[in-house]
Coordinates of C-alpha atoms in Angstrom, one line a residue:
M1 CA 0.0 0.0 0.0
V2 CA 1.3 3.4 -1.0
S3 CA 1.6 5.9 1.8
H4 CA -0.1 9.3 1.4
P5 CA 1.9 12.4 2.3
L6 CA -0.8 13.6 4.6
D7 CA -0.6 10.3 6.6
S8 CA 3.1 11.0 7.3
L9 CA 2.3 14.5 8.5
L10 CA -0.6 13.4 10.7
D11 CA 1.5 10.5 12.1
S12 CA 4.2 12.9 13.2
M13 CA 1.7 15.3 14.7
C14 CA -0.2 12.6 16.5
A15 CA 3.1 11.2 17.9
R16 CA 3.9 14.7 19.2
Q17 CA 7.0 14.8 17.0
E18 CA 7.3 18.2 15.4
P19 CA 8.4 17.7 11.8
S20 CA 11.3 19.8 10.6
E21 CA 10.7 22.7 8.3
Q22 CA 12.2 20.8 5.4
E23 CA 9.9 17.8 6.1
K24 CA 6.9 20.1 6.2
A25 CA 7.8 21.8 3.0
S26 CA 8.3 18.5 1.2
L27 CA 5.0 17.1 2.4
M28 CA 3.1 20.3 1.6
C29 CA 4.5 20.4 -2.0
S30 CA 3.5 16.8 -2.5
L31 CA -0.1 17.5 -1.4
L32 CA -0.3 20.7 -3.4
R33 CA 0.9 19.0 -6.6
Q34 CA -2.0 16.5 -6.2
S35 CA -4.7 19.2 -5.8
P36 CA -7.4 18.9 -8.4
P37 CA -8.1 21.8 -10.7
G38 CA -10.0 24.6 -8.9
E39 CA -9.2 23.4 -5.4
L40 CA -5.6 24.6 -4.9
G41 CA -6.9 27.6 -2.8
Y42 CA -8.8 25.3 -0.5
I43 CA -5.8 23.1 0.1
V44 CA -3.6 26.1 0.8
H45 CA -6.2 27.3 3.4
D46 CA -6.4 23.9 5.1
L47 CA -2.6 23.6 5.2
C48 CA -2.3 27.0 6.9
V49 CA -4.7 25.7 9.6
L50 CA -2.9 22.4 9.9
I51 CA 0.7 23.6 9.8
Q52 CA 0.1 26.8 11.8
D53 CA 2.8 28.6 9.7
D54 CA 1.2 30.8 7.1
K55 CA 4.6 32.2 5.8
L56 CA 6.0 28.7 5.1
V57 CA 2.8 27.4 3.5
R58 CA 2.5 30.4 1.2
Q59 CA 6.1 30.3 0.3
E60 CA 5.9 26.7 -0.9
A61 CA 2.5 27.1 -2.4
A62 CA 3.6 30.0 -4.6
C63 CA 5.9 27.8 -6.6
V64 CA 3.5 24.9 -7.0
A65 CA 0.6 27.2 -7.9
A66 CA 2.5 28.5 -10.9
C67 CA 2.9 25.0 -12.3
H68 CA -0.6 24.1 -11.3
N69 CA -2.2 27.0 -13.2
K70 CA -0.1 26.6 -16.3
N71 CA -0.6 22.8 -16.5
N72 CA -4.4 23.3 -16.2
F73 CA -4.7 26.2 -18.6
I74 CA -6.4 28.3 -15.9
P75 CA -8.5 31.1 -17.5
I76 CA -8.3 34.6 -16.1
Q77 CA -10.2 37.8 -16.8
I78 CA -8.1 40.9 -17.6
N79 CA -9.3 44.2 -19.3
G80 CA -12.5 42.5 -20.2
H81 CA -10.8 39.6 -22.0
T82 CA -10.3 35.9 -21.1
V83 CA -6.7 34.7 -21.2
L84 CA -5.4 31.2 -20.6
L85 CA -2.3 30.8 -18.4
T86 CA -0.1 28.2 -20.1
H87 CA 3.6 27.3 -20.6
Y88 CA 3.2 28.6 -24.2
N89 CA 2.5 32.2 -23.3
D90 CA 4.8 32.4 -20.3
L91 CA 7.3 35.2 -20.7
G92 CA 9.1 34.3 -17.4
G93 CA 9.0 36.2 -14.1
N94 CA 5.3 35.4 -13.7
R95 CA 4.6 37.5 -16.8
F96 CA 2.3 36.2 -19.6
F97 CA 1.0 37.6 -22.9
D98 CA -2.3 37.5 -24.7
P99 CA -1.6 36.9 -28.4
E100 CA -5.1 37.9 -29.4
N101 CA -5.2 41.3 -27.8
K102 CA -1.5 42.0 -28.0
F103 CA -0.7 42.8 -24.4
S104 CA 1.2 41.2 -21.5
F105 CA 0.7 41.3 -17.7
E106 CA 2.1 40.0 -14.4
F107 CA 0.1 37.4 -12.5
D108 CA 0.2 36.5 -8.8
H109 CA -0.5 32.7 -8.9
L110 CA -1.3 32.5 -5.2
R111 CA -3.6 35.5 -4.9
G112 CA -5.0 35.2 -8.5
A113 CA -4.4 38.9 -9.2
T114 CA -3.1 40.5 -12.4
S115 CA -1.0 43.7 -12.5
K116 CA 1.2 45.8 -14.8
P117 CA -0.5 45.3 -18.1
Q118 CA 1.5 46.7 -21.1
V119 CA 1.4 46.5 -24.9
H120 CA 3.1 43.4 -26.3
G121 CA 3.9 44.0 -30.0
V122 CA 3.5 41.2 -32.5
M123 CA 4.5 41.5 -36.2
L124 CA 1.6 40.9 -38.6
D125 CA 3.4 38.5 -40.8
K126 CA 2.3 35.4 -42.6
G127 CA 2.6 33.2 -39.5
E128 CA 0.4 35.6 -37.5
L129 CA -2.3 35.6 -40.1
W130 CA -2.4 31.8 -39.9
R131 CA -2.7 32.1 -36.1
I132 CA -5.5 34.6 -36.3
A133 CA -7.5 32.4 -38.8
L134 CA -7.0 29.3 -36.6
H135 CA -8.1 31.2 -33.4
K136 CA -11.2 32.5 -35.2
G137 CA -12.3 29.1 -36.3
L138 CA -11.5 27.4 -33.0
K139 CA -13.2 30.0 -30.9
A140 CA -16.5 29.6 -32.9
Y141 CA -16.3 25.8 -32.4
V142 CA -15.6 26.1 -28.6
S143 CA -18.4 28.7 -28.1
C144 CA -20.9 26.3 -29.7
H145 CA -19.8 23.0 -28.1
F146 CA -18.5 23.9 -24.6
P147 CA -20.9 25.7 -22.1
A148 CA -17.9 27.0 -20.1
G149 CA -15.0 26.7 -22.6
N150 CA -12.1 28.9 -23.6
C151 CA -9.4 28.6 -26.2
C152 CA -6.3 30.3 -27.5
V153 CA -3.8 29.6 -30.3
F154 CA -0.1 30.4 -29.7
K155 CA 2.7 30.8 -32.2
K156 CA 6.2 29.7 -31.3
S157 CA 9.5 29.7 -33.2
L158 CA 11.5 26.5 -33.2
G159 CA 14.6 27.2 -35.2
K160 CA 13.4 28.2 -38.6
R161 CA 10.1 26.5 -38.2
Q162 CA 6.9 28.2 -37.0
M163 CA 5.1 26.0 -34.5
Y164 CA 1.5 26.4 -33.3
V165 CA -0.2 25.2 -30.2
A166 CA -4.0 25.4 -29.9
C167 CA -5.3 25.1 -26.3
I168 CA -8.8 24.3 -25.2
E169 CA -10.1 24.2 -21.6
A170 CA -13.5 23.7 -20.2
Q171 CA -14.1 23.5 -16.5
Q172 CA -17.1 23.2 -14.1
Y173 CA -16.3 23.9 -10.5
Q174 CA -19.3 23.3 -8.2
P175 CA -17.9 22.6 -4.7
S176 CA -21.4 23.0 -3.2
N177 CA -22.8 20.0 -5.2
P178 CA -20.0 18.8 -4.5
W179 CA -17.8 18.0 -7.6
N180 CA -15.3 19.7 -9.8
C181 CA -14.1 18.7 -13.3
L182 CA -11.8 19.9 -16.0
W183 CA -11.5 19.0 -19.7
K184 CA -8.5 20.3 -21.6
S185 CA -6.7 19.6 -24.8
D186 CA -3.7 21.0 -26.7
W187 CA -3.0 20.6 -30.4
T188 CA 0.5 21.0 -31.8
F189 CA 1.7 21.3 -35.4
A190 CA 4.2 23.1 -37.6
L191 CA 3.6 25.5 -40.5
T192 CA 5.1 23.4 -43.3
P193 CA 4.4 23.3 -47.1
F194 CA 1.5 21.2 -48.3
T195 CA 0.9 19.0 -45.2
T196 CA 1.5 19.0 -41.5
E197 CA 1.0 16.4 -38.7
V198 CA -1.3 17.6 -35.9
T199 CA -0.8 16.0 -32.5
G200 CA -3.5 16.3 -29.8
I201 CA -3.5 15.4 -26.2
F202 CA -6.7 15.2 -24.1
L203 CA -7.0 15.2 -20.3
L204 CA -10.2 14.9 -18.3
Q205 CA -10.1 15.2 -14.5
I206 CA -13.1 14.7 -12.2
H207 CA -13.2 15.0 -8.4
Y208 CA -16.4 13.9 -6.6
F209 CA -16.3 14.4 -2.8
K210 CA -19.7 13.8 -1.3
D211 CA -19.5 11.0 1.3
A212 CA -16.4 9.8 -0.6
N213 CA -13.2 11.0 -2.3
F214 CA -13.5 9.9 -5.8
H215 CA -10.9 10.9 -8.5
I216 CA -11.0 10.2 -12.2
S217 CA -8.2 11.1 -14.6
V218 CA -8.3 10.1 -18.3
S219 CA -5.8 11.0 -21.0
K220 CA -5.5 10.2 -24.7
S221 CA -3.2 11.2 -27.6
V222 CA -4.2 11.4 -31.2
S223 CA -2.5 12.5 -34.5
E224 CA -3.5 13.2 -38.0
T225 CA -1.9 14.6 -41.2
L226 CA -3.8 17.6 -42.6
N227 CA -3.3 19.5 -45.9
M228 CA -2.0 23.1 -45.6
I229 CA -3.1 24.8 -48.8
D230 CA -4.4 28.1 -47.4
Q231 CA -5.4 29.6 -44.1
S232 CA -9.1 29.3 -44.5
Q233 CA -9.0 25.7 -45.7
F234 CA -6.7 24.6 -43.0
A235 CA -8.6 26.3 -40.2
T236 CA -11.8 24.5 -41.4
D237 CA -10.1 21.1 -41.7
F238 CA -8.4 21.6 -38.3
V239 CA -11.7 22.4 -36.5
K240 CA -13.4 19.4 -38.1
F241 CA -10.5 17.2 -36.9
V242 CA -10.7 18.6 -33.4
K243 CA -14.5 18.1 -33.3
A244 CA -14.3 14.5 -34.5
E245 CA -11.7 13.6 -31.9
D246 CA -13.6 15.4 -29.2
D247 CA -16.7 13.4 -30.0
K248 CA -14.8 10.1 -30.1
F249 CA -13.2 10.9 -26.7
H250 CA -16.6 11.9 -25.2
V251 CA -18.4 8.8 -26.5
A252 CA -15.6 6.5 -25.2
I253 CA -15.9 8.0 -21.7
L254 CA -19.7 7.6 -21.7
E255 CA -19.4 4.0 -22.8
N256 CA -16.8 3.2 -20.1
I257 CA -19.0 4.8 -17.4
Q258 CA -22.0 2.8 -18.6
A259 CA -19.9 -0.4 -18.4
L260 CA -19.6 0.1 -14.7
S261 CA -23.0 -1.6 -14.2
E262 CA -24.2 -3.4 -11.1
D263 CA -22.9 -6.8 -12.6
I264 CA -19.4 -5.4 -13.1
W265 CA -19.2 -4.0 -9.5
E266 CA -20.6 -7.3 -8.0
K267 CA -18.2 -9.5 -10.0
N268 CA -15.0 -7.5 -9.5
L269 CA -15.5 -6.1 -6.0
R270 CA -17.9 -8.4 -4.1
R271 CA -15.1 -10.5 -2.5
K272 CA -12.8 -7.5 -2.1
L273 CA -15.0 -4.7 -0.8
P274 CA -18.3 -5.3 1.0
V275 CA -20.8 -2.8 -0.4
T276 CA -23.9 -2.2 1.8
R277 CA -24.8 1.3 0.6
T278 CA -24.9 2.6 4.2
F279 CA -22.9 5.0 6.2
M280 CA -21.2 4.3 9.5
N281 CA -22.8 6.5 12.2
W282 CA -19.6 7.3 14.1
N283 CA -21.3 9.7 16.6
E284 CA -23.8 7.0 17.5
L285 CA -21.1 4.5 18.1
L286 CA -19.1 6.9 20.2
N287 CA -22.1 7.6 22.4
D288 CA -23.0 4.0 22.8
Q289 CA -23.2 3.1 26.4
H290 CA -21.4 -0.2 25.8
L291 CA -18.2 1.8 25.2
N292 CA -18.3 2.7 28.9
T293 CA -16.6 6.0 28.2
S294 CA -17.6 9.6 28.7
V295 CA -17.8 10.7 25.2
S296 CA -21.4 11.9 25.0
N297 CA -20.2 15.5 24.6
T298 CA -17.4 14.7 22.2
E299 CA -17.6 16.6 19.0
V300 CA -16.4 14.5 16.0
L301 CA -15.4 16.0 12.7
P302 CA -17.7 14.3 10.1
C303 CA -15.4 15.1 7.3
L304 CA -12.7 12.9 8.8
L305 CA -14.9 10.1 10.1
K306 CA -17.6 9.5 7.5
H307 CA -16.8 6.4 5.4
T308 CA -18.8 4.3 3.1
I309 CA -18.7 0.5 3.8

């Protein structure tokens, strides 16, 4: 069985052995890296309560938050525009640029605050015209097919080649329900004569946390060769390809979920995990007279003691 970093921290605290600052930092970073999209702030808050050292927690969280935001294509609002934070528009020093509206800004990953916007000039050459056509086509597709989706197309130079990365993110954060999920994909290709190979990577993450702690993470890679005759034709073919692969990925996920029928659960888990569809009433057990203890006034944290058996 793999040990969870929180177990090590709690074990040390329960044994009244104060972990060193280095041990705390290592354990905190491990926990923060595992945080699902949209939940980093909650984990930082909980660690501040648990560690009782706000400065140390925020110091370690600041570095992890930068990677977390860029890895998950976190969208932010600035000057009335939505911008994705990614590795592709990172200028360094916590500064990012918006290729569509031609400006850059600083971003505080821990506070979620933007500052110091300024013009970021981009030459309107052939490569930029291709990027604009791609963004226009992709934005129309995302607006129609993702209720809460955003996209951006970035142009990067790799030697003498012009590389493009199209990023899509769609998230639904509903902690009051309680569940959170993220769908993201990025599509990479080069501006080459006649044809180019487009490579796409999907990632779907779901976190359900009502009476359980249920994580799903699904990823998939695809590739296809597309013709590059002109901007308009390629943008149309690219969007068709993205839509077709999105549909395949979506259908495959629904089929896998449907396959988790009662028969599958009973055959695979019946001998390993007893399923009674009931909850253990820990407070009632603690108050049971047969325990012969004075715990009637003990307050138990339900979030730590509620388990499904």
